[in-house]
mmCIF file of C-alpha atoms in Angstrom:
data_model
loop_
_atom_site.group_PDB
_atom_site.id
_atom_site.type_symbol
_atom_site.label_atom_id
_atom_site.label_comp_id
_atom_site.label_asym_id
_atom_site.label_seq_id
_atom_site.Cartn_x
_atom_site.Cartn_y
_atom_site.Cartn_z
ATOM 1 C CA MET A 1 -60.049 -63.167 -39.958
ATOM 2 C CA SER A 2 -57.015 -61.392 -41.424
ATOM 3 C CA MET A 3 -54.694 -59.171 -39.400
ATOM 4 C CA ARG A 4 -56.364 -55.855 -38.707
ATOM 5 C CA THR A 5 -53.795 -53.076 -38.655
ATOM 6 C CA ALA A 6 -53.670 -49.362 -39.384
ATOM 7 C CA SER A 7 -51.152 -46.534 -39.423
ATOM 8 C CA VAL A 8 -52.004 -42.889 -38.766
ATOM 9 C CA GLU A 9 -49.870 -39.781 -38.983
ATOM 10 C CA ARG A 10 -51.385 -36.582 -37.633
ATOM 11 C CA LYS A 11 -49.614 -33.236 -37.682
ATOM 12 C CA THR A 12 -51.017 -29.953 -36.403
ATOM 13 C CA ALA A 13 -49.499 -26.749 -35.086
ATOM 14 C CA GLU A 14 -49.717 -28.361 -31.622
ATOM 15 C CA THR A 15 -48.722 -32.012 -32.096
ATOM 16 C CA ALA A 16 -47.008 -34.427 -34.467
ATOM 17 C CA ILE A 17 -48.125 -38.027 -34.011
ATOM 18 C CA LYS A 18 -47.131 -41.310 -35.634
ATOM 19 C CA LEU A 19 -49.171 -44.328 -34.589
ATOM 20 C CA VAL A 20 -49.418 -47.979 -35.660
ATOM 21 C CA LEU A 21 -52.179 -50.207 -34.261
ATOM 22 C CA ASN A 22 -52.693 -53.961 -34.585
ATOM 23 C CA LEU A 23 -56.003 -55.190 -33.164
ATOM 24 C CA ASP A 24 -54.789 -58.802 -33.355
ATOM 25 C CA GLY A 25 -51.535 -58.310 -31.521
ATOM 26 C CA ARG A 26 -49.967 -59.702 -28.377
ATOM 27 C CA GLY A 27 -50.174 -56.643 -26.152
ATOM 28 C CA ASN A 28 -46.897 -55.004 -27.105
ATOM 29 C CA GLY A 29 -46.612 -51.267 -26.600
ATOM 30 C CA VAL A 30 -43.821 -48.953 -27.706
ATOM 31 C CA ILE A 31 -45.239 -45.651 -26.547
ATOM 32 C CA ASP A 32 -43.800 -42.164 -26.121
ATOM 33 C CA SER A 33 -46.424 -39.469 -25.575
ATOM 34 C CA GLY A 34 -44.058 -37.245 -23.626
ATOM 35 C CA ILE A 35 -46.203 -37.766 -20.495
ATOM 36 C CA GLY A 36 -44.930 -40.628 -18.346
ATOM 37 C CA PHE A 37 -48.186 -41.520 -16.602
ATOM 38 C CA PHE A 38 -50.127 -41.462 -19.880
ATOM 39 C CA ASP A 39 -47.517 -43.760 -21.483
ATOM 40 C CA HIS A 40 -48.092 -46.147 -18.575
ATOM 41 C CA MET A 41 -51.873 -46.063 -19.096
ATOM 42 C CA LEU A 42 -51.633 -46.668 -22.860
ATOM 43 C CA ASN A 43 -49.212 -49.541 -22.268
ATOM 44 C CA LEU A 44 -51.675 -51.090 -19.819
ATOM 45 C CA MET A 45 -54.557 -50.675 -22.271
ATOM 46 C CA ALA A 46 -52.513 -52.323 -25.043
ATOM 47 C CA SER A 47 -51.346 -55.153 -22.798
ATOM 48 C CA HIS A 48 -54.798 -56.001 -21.437
ATOM 49 C CA GLY A 49 -56.424 -55.553 -24.847
ATOM 50 C CA LEU A 50 -53.795 -57.676 -26.645
ATOM 51 C CA LEU A 51 -53.259 -54.697 -28.946
ATOM 52 C CA ASP A 52 -49.898 -53.919 -30.477
ATOM 53 C CA LEU A 53 -49.470 -50.150 -30.308
ATOM 54 C CA THR A 54 -46.528 -48.099 -31.489
ATOM 55 C CA LEU A 55 -46.880 -44.394 -30.777
ATOM 56 C CA ALA A 56 -44.671 -41.328 -30.875
ATOM 57 C CA CYS A 57 -46.003 -37.861 -30.100
ATOM 58 C CA ASP A 58 -44.131 -34.575 -30.182
ATOM 59 C CA GLY A 59 -46.522 -32.156 -28.516
ATOM 60 C CA ASP A 60 -46.553 -28.681 -27.029
ATOM 61 C CA LEU A 61 -46.047 -29.898 -23.473
ATOM 62 C CA GLU A 62 -44.677 -26.482 -22.559
ATOM 63 C CA VAL A 63 -48.359 -25.427 -22.674
ATOM 64 C CA ASP A 64 -49.740 -28.532 -20.948
ATOM 65 C CA GLY A 65 -50.692 -32.103 -21.836
ATOM 66 C CA HIS A 66 -54.143 -31.363 -23.248
ATOM 67 C CA HIS A 67 -53.302 -31.199 -26.958
ATOM 68 C CA SER A 68 -51.088 -34.279 -26.837
ATOM 69 C CA VAL A 69 -53.602 -36.454 -24.961
ATOM 70 C CA GLU A 70 -56.597 -35.360 -27.044
ATOM 71 C CA ASP A 71 -54.765 -35.684 -30.359
ATOM 72 C CA ILE A 72 -53.500 -39.140 -29.416
ATOM 73 C CA GLY A 73 -57.130 -40.073 -28.739
ATOM 74 C CA ILE A 74 -58.080 -38.762 -32.178
ATOM 75 C CA ALA A 75 -55.263 -40.655 -33.919
ATOM 76 C CA LEU A 76 -55.950 -43.873 -31.995
ATOM 77 C CA GLY A 77 -59.658 -43.644 -32.823
ATOM 78 C CA GLN A 78 -58.887 -43.108 -36.510
ATOM 79 C CA ALA A 79 -56.539 -46.100 -36.495
ATOM 80 C CA PHE A 80 -59.138 -48.242 -34.750
ATOM 81 C CA LYS A 81 -61.800 -47.299 -37.291
ATOM 82 C CA GLN A 82 -59.461 -48.204 -40.164
ATOM 83 C CA ALA A 83 -58.259 -51.443 -38.574
ATOM 84 C CA ILE A 84 -61.714 -52.793 -37.662
ATOM 85 C CA GLY A 85 -62.639 -52.661 -41.360
ATOM 86 C CA ASP A 86 -66.091 -53.863 -42.395
ATOM 87 C CA LYS A 87 -66.853 -55.234 -38.884
ATOM 88 C CA LYS A 88 -67.934 -58.598 -40.255
ATOM 89 C CA GLY A 89 -67.851 -61.454 -37.788
ATOM 90 C CA ILE A 90 -66.965 -59.411 -34.692
ATOM 91 C CA ARG A 91 -68.628 -59.731 -31.304
ATOM 92 C CA ARG A 92 -69.315 -55.964 -31.438
ATOM 93 C CA TYR A 93 -69.958 -55.457 -27.704
ATOM 94 C CA GLY A 94 -67.484 -55.506 -24.837
ATOM 95 C CA THR A 95 -68.070 -54.988 -21.126
ATOM 96 C CA PHE A 96 -65.612 -55.325 -18.289
ATOM 97 C CA TYR A 97 -65.401 -54.583 -14.573
ATOM 98 C CA LEU A 98 -61.855 -54.177 -13.331
ATOM 99 C CA PRO A 99 -60.708 -53.988 -9.706
ATOM 100 C CA MET A 100 -57.476 -52.131 -8.956
ATOM 101 C CA ASP A 101 -56.828 -52.478 -5.240
ATOM 102 C CA GLU A 102 -59.509 -50.314 -3.563
ATOM 103 C CA SER A 103 -60.878 -48.981 -6.876
ATOM 104 C CA LEU A 104 -63.400 -50.528 -9.260
ATOM 105 C CA ALA A 105 -64.027 -49.338 -12.826
ATOM 106 C CA PHE A 106 -66.617 -50.361 -15.389
ATOM 107 C CA VAL A 107 -66.317 -49.990 -19.173
ATOM 108 C CA SER A 108 -68.941 -51.001 -21.719
ATOM 109 C CA LEU A 109 -68.703 -50.329 -25.440
ATOM 110 C CA ASP A 110 -70.449 -50.956 -28.720
ATOM 111 C CA ILE A 111 -68.670 -50.793 -32.076
ATOM 112 C CA SER A 112 -71.830 -49.220 -33.397
ATOM 113 C CA GLY A 113 -70.782 -46.527 -35.843
ATOM 114 C CA ARG A 114 -72.646 -44.131 -33.523
ATOM 115 C CA PRO A 115 -70.059 -42.201 -31.500
ATOM 116 C CA PHE A 116 -71.004 -41.390 -27.947
ATOM 117 C CA LEU A 117 -69.326 -41.090 -24.557
ATOM 118 C CA VAL A 118 -70.796 -41.302 -21.085
ATOM 119 C CA TYR A 119 -68.070 -40.764 -18.493
ATOM 120 C CA ASP A 120 -68.258 -40.635 -14.709
ATOM 121 C CA GLY A 121 -64.796 -40.714 -13.185
ATOM 122 C CA GLY A 122 -65.867 -39.359 -9.820
ATOM 123 C CA PRO A 123 -63.583 -37.155 -7.727
ATOM 124 C CA MET A 124 -59.902 -37.196 -8.715
ATOM 125 C CA ALA A 125 -56.718 -35.506 -7.613
ATOM 126 C CA PRO A 126 -56.021 -32.671 -10.084
ATOM 127 C CA MET A 127 -52.663 -34.139 -11.143
ATOM 128 C CA ILE A 128 -51.272 -37.675 -11.200
ATOM 129 C CA GLY A 129 -47.559 -37.173 -11.681
ATOM 130 C CA GLY A 130 -47.329 -34.919 -14.732
ATOM 131 C CA TYR A 131 -50.794 -35.967 -15.973
ATOM 132 C CA ASP A 132 -53.881 -33.785 -15.583
ATOM 133 C CA SER A 133 -56.618 -36.188 -14.452
ATOM 134 C CA GLU A 134 -59.265 -34.231 -16.417
ATOM 135 C CA LEU A 135 -57.561 -35.431 -19.601
ATOM 136 C CA THR A 136 -58.882 -38.969 -19.119
ATOM 137 C CA GLU A 137 -62.304 -37.809 -20.272
ATOM 138 C CA GLU A 138 -60.777 -35.826 -23.154
ATOM 139 C CA PHE A 139 -58.873 -38.902 -24.352
ATOM 140 C CA LEU A 140 -61.913 -41.165 -24.098
ATOM 141 C CA ARG A 141 -64.122 -38.692 -25.981
ATOM 142 C CA ALA A 142 -61.591 -38.191 -28.772
ATOM 143 C CA PHE A 143 -61.064 -41.943 -29.077
ATOM 144 C CA ALA A 144 -64.775 -42.859 -29.050
ATOM 145 C CA PHE A 145 -65.839 -40.197 -31.533
ATOM 146 C CA ASN A 146 -63.065 -40.976 -34.009
ATOM 147 C CA ALA A 147 -63.391 -44.749 -33.635
ATOM 148 C CA GLY A 148 -67.163 -44.581 -34.128
ATOM 149 C CA ILE A 149 -67.981 -46.401 -30.905
ATOM 150 C CA THR A 150 -70.454 -45.888 -28.089
ATOM 151 C CA LEU A 151 -68.447 -45.865 -24.871
ATOM 152 C CA HIS A 152 -69.644 -45.860 -21.263
ATOM 153 C CA VAL A 153 -67.069 -45.508 -18.476
ATOM 154 C CA LYS A 154 -67.672 -45.279 -14.738
ATOM 155 C CA VAL A 155 -65.412 -45.455 -11.722
ATOM 156 C CA LEU A 156 -67.728 -47.037 -9.165
ATOM 157 C CA TYR A 157 -65.526 -46.279 -6.172
ATOM 158 C CA GLY A 158 -61.967 -45.831 -4.986
ATOM 159 C CA THR A 159 -59.743 -43.410 -3.118
ATOM 160 C CA ASN A 160 -56.448 -43.398 -5.030
ATOM 161 C CA SER A 161 -56.612 -41.451 -8.298
ATOM 162 C CA HIS A 162 -53.762 -43.432 -9.874
ATOM 163 C CA HIS A 163 -55.661 -46.654 -9.198
ATOM 164 C CA LYS A 164 -58.941 -45.237 -10.536
ATOM 165 C CA VAL A 165 -57.468 -44.131 -13.864
ATOM 166 C CA GLU A 166 -55.451 -47.337 -14.156
ATOM 167 C CA ALA A 167 -58.607 -49.398 -13.651
ATOM 168 C CA VAL A 168 -60.313 -47.429 -16.442
ATOM 169 C CA PHE A 169 -57.536 -48.013 -18.976
ATOM 170 C CA LYS A 170 -57.176 -51.708 -18.140
ATOM 171 C CA ALA A 171 -60.951 -52.202 -18.347
ATOM 172 C CA LEU A 172 -61.002 -50.357 -21.685
ATOM 173 C CA GLY A 173 -58.374 -52.736 -23.025
ATOM 174 C CA HIS A 174 -60.393 -55.782 -21.967
ATOM 175 C CA ALA A 175 -63.648 -54.374 -23.384
ATOM 176 C CA ILE A 176 -61.982 -53.622 -26.724
ATOM 177 C CA ARG A 177 -60.485 -57.109 -26.784
ATOM 178 C CA GLN A 178 -63.934 -58.665 -26.276
ATOM 179 C CA ALA A 179 -65.671 -56.483 -28.848
ATOM 180 C CA VAL A 180 -63.190 -56.968 -31.696
ATOM 181 C CA GLU A 181 -62.960 -60.739 -31.250
ATOM 182 C CA ASP A 182 -64.031 -63.006 -34.061
ATOM 183 C CA ASP A 183 -67.311 -64.777 -33.305
ATOM 184 C CA PRO A 184 -67.564 -67.855 -35.539
ATOM 185 C CA ARG A 185 -71.355 -67.948 -35.117
ATOM 186 C CA VAL A 186 -71.790 -64.450 -36.583
ATOM 187 C CA GLU A 187 -72.349 -64.346 -40.322
ATOM 188 C CA GLY A 188 -71.622 -60.971 -41.812
ATOM 189 C CA ILE A 189 -72.212 -57.770 -39.858
ATOM 190 C CA PRO A 190 -73.606 -58.216 -36.315
ATOM 191 C CA SER A 191 -76.638 -55.958 -36.741
ATOM 192 C CA THR A 192 -80.236 -56.504 -37.790
ATOM 193 C CA LYS A 193 -79.833 -53.340 -39.880
ATOM 194 C CA GLY A 194 -77.179 -55.008 -42.011
ATOM 195 C CA MET A 195 -74.662 -52.249 -41.309
ATOM 196 C CA LEU A 196 -72.777 -50.619 -38.459
#
């Protein structure tokens, strides 16, 4: 399987984003979203997913973080869709439970070509540092719909909002890593339909 990489540049009146993604990387992240906690989460996702991710975003943070986080999700989803290519030989599905101290998160995904998100983050503190916790769902939706994946995310329990969101992003990295892996027993596209 050849290296699967993609570059995306997205510019709107609200954000300017440059992003490079390598699905077959070593977990290296060079990330500047302008939101420290979100940078931390994306770095964790890249590290646990063995994704190489370079990202720079200049967003209207004087408004709030919404446009930056959502647009990064859009750009990352677009890059993922480009990088995954024809989907031949991949495992397609990824599922991971991840404990983070007192918190436990579950992520399950299907590189299906049918975008969907089911998200249940449970109760969260409104802000985690300079990050609005509601933006986790916005990021996941933008990513899933632009990547063309079905994504289910649930925080099963926990008390610390930082830990809950961290568990989600780490679990997402692991689930992506599983799903994009080469499966030598799969010939062609892993679907009885013959396409994804």
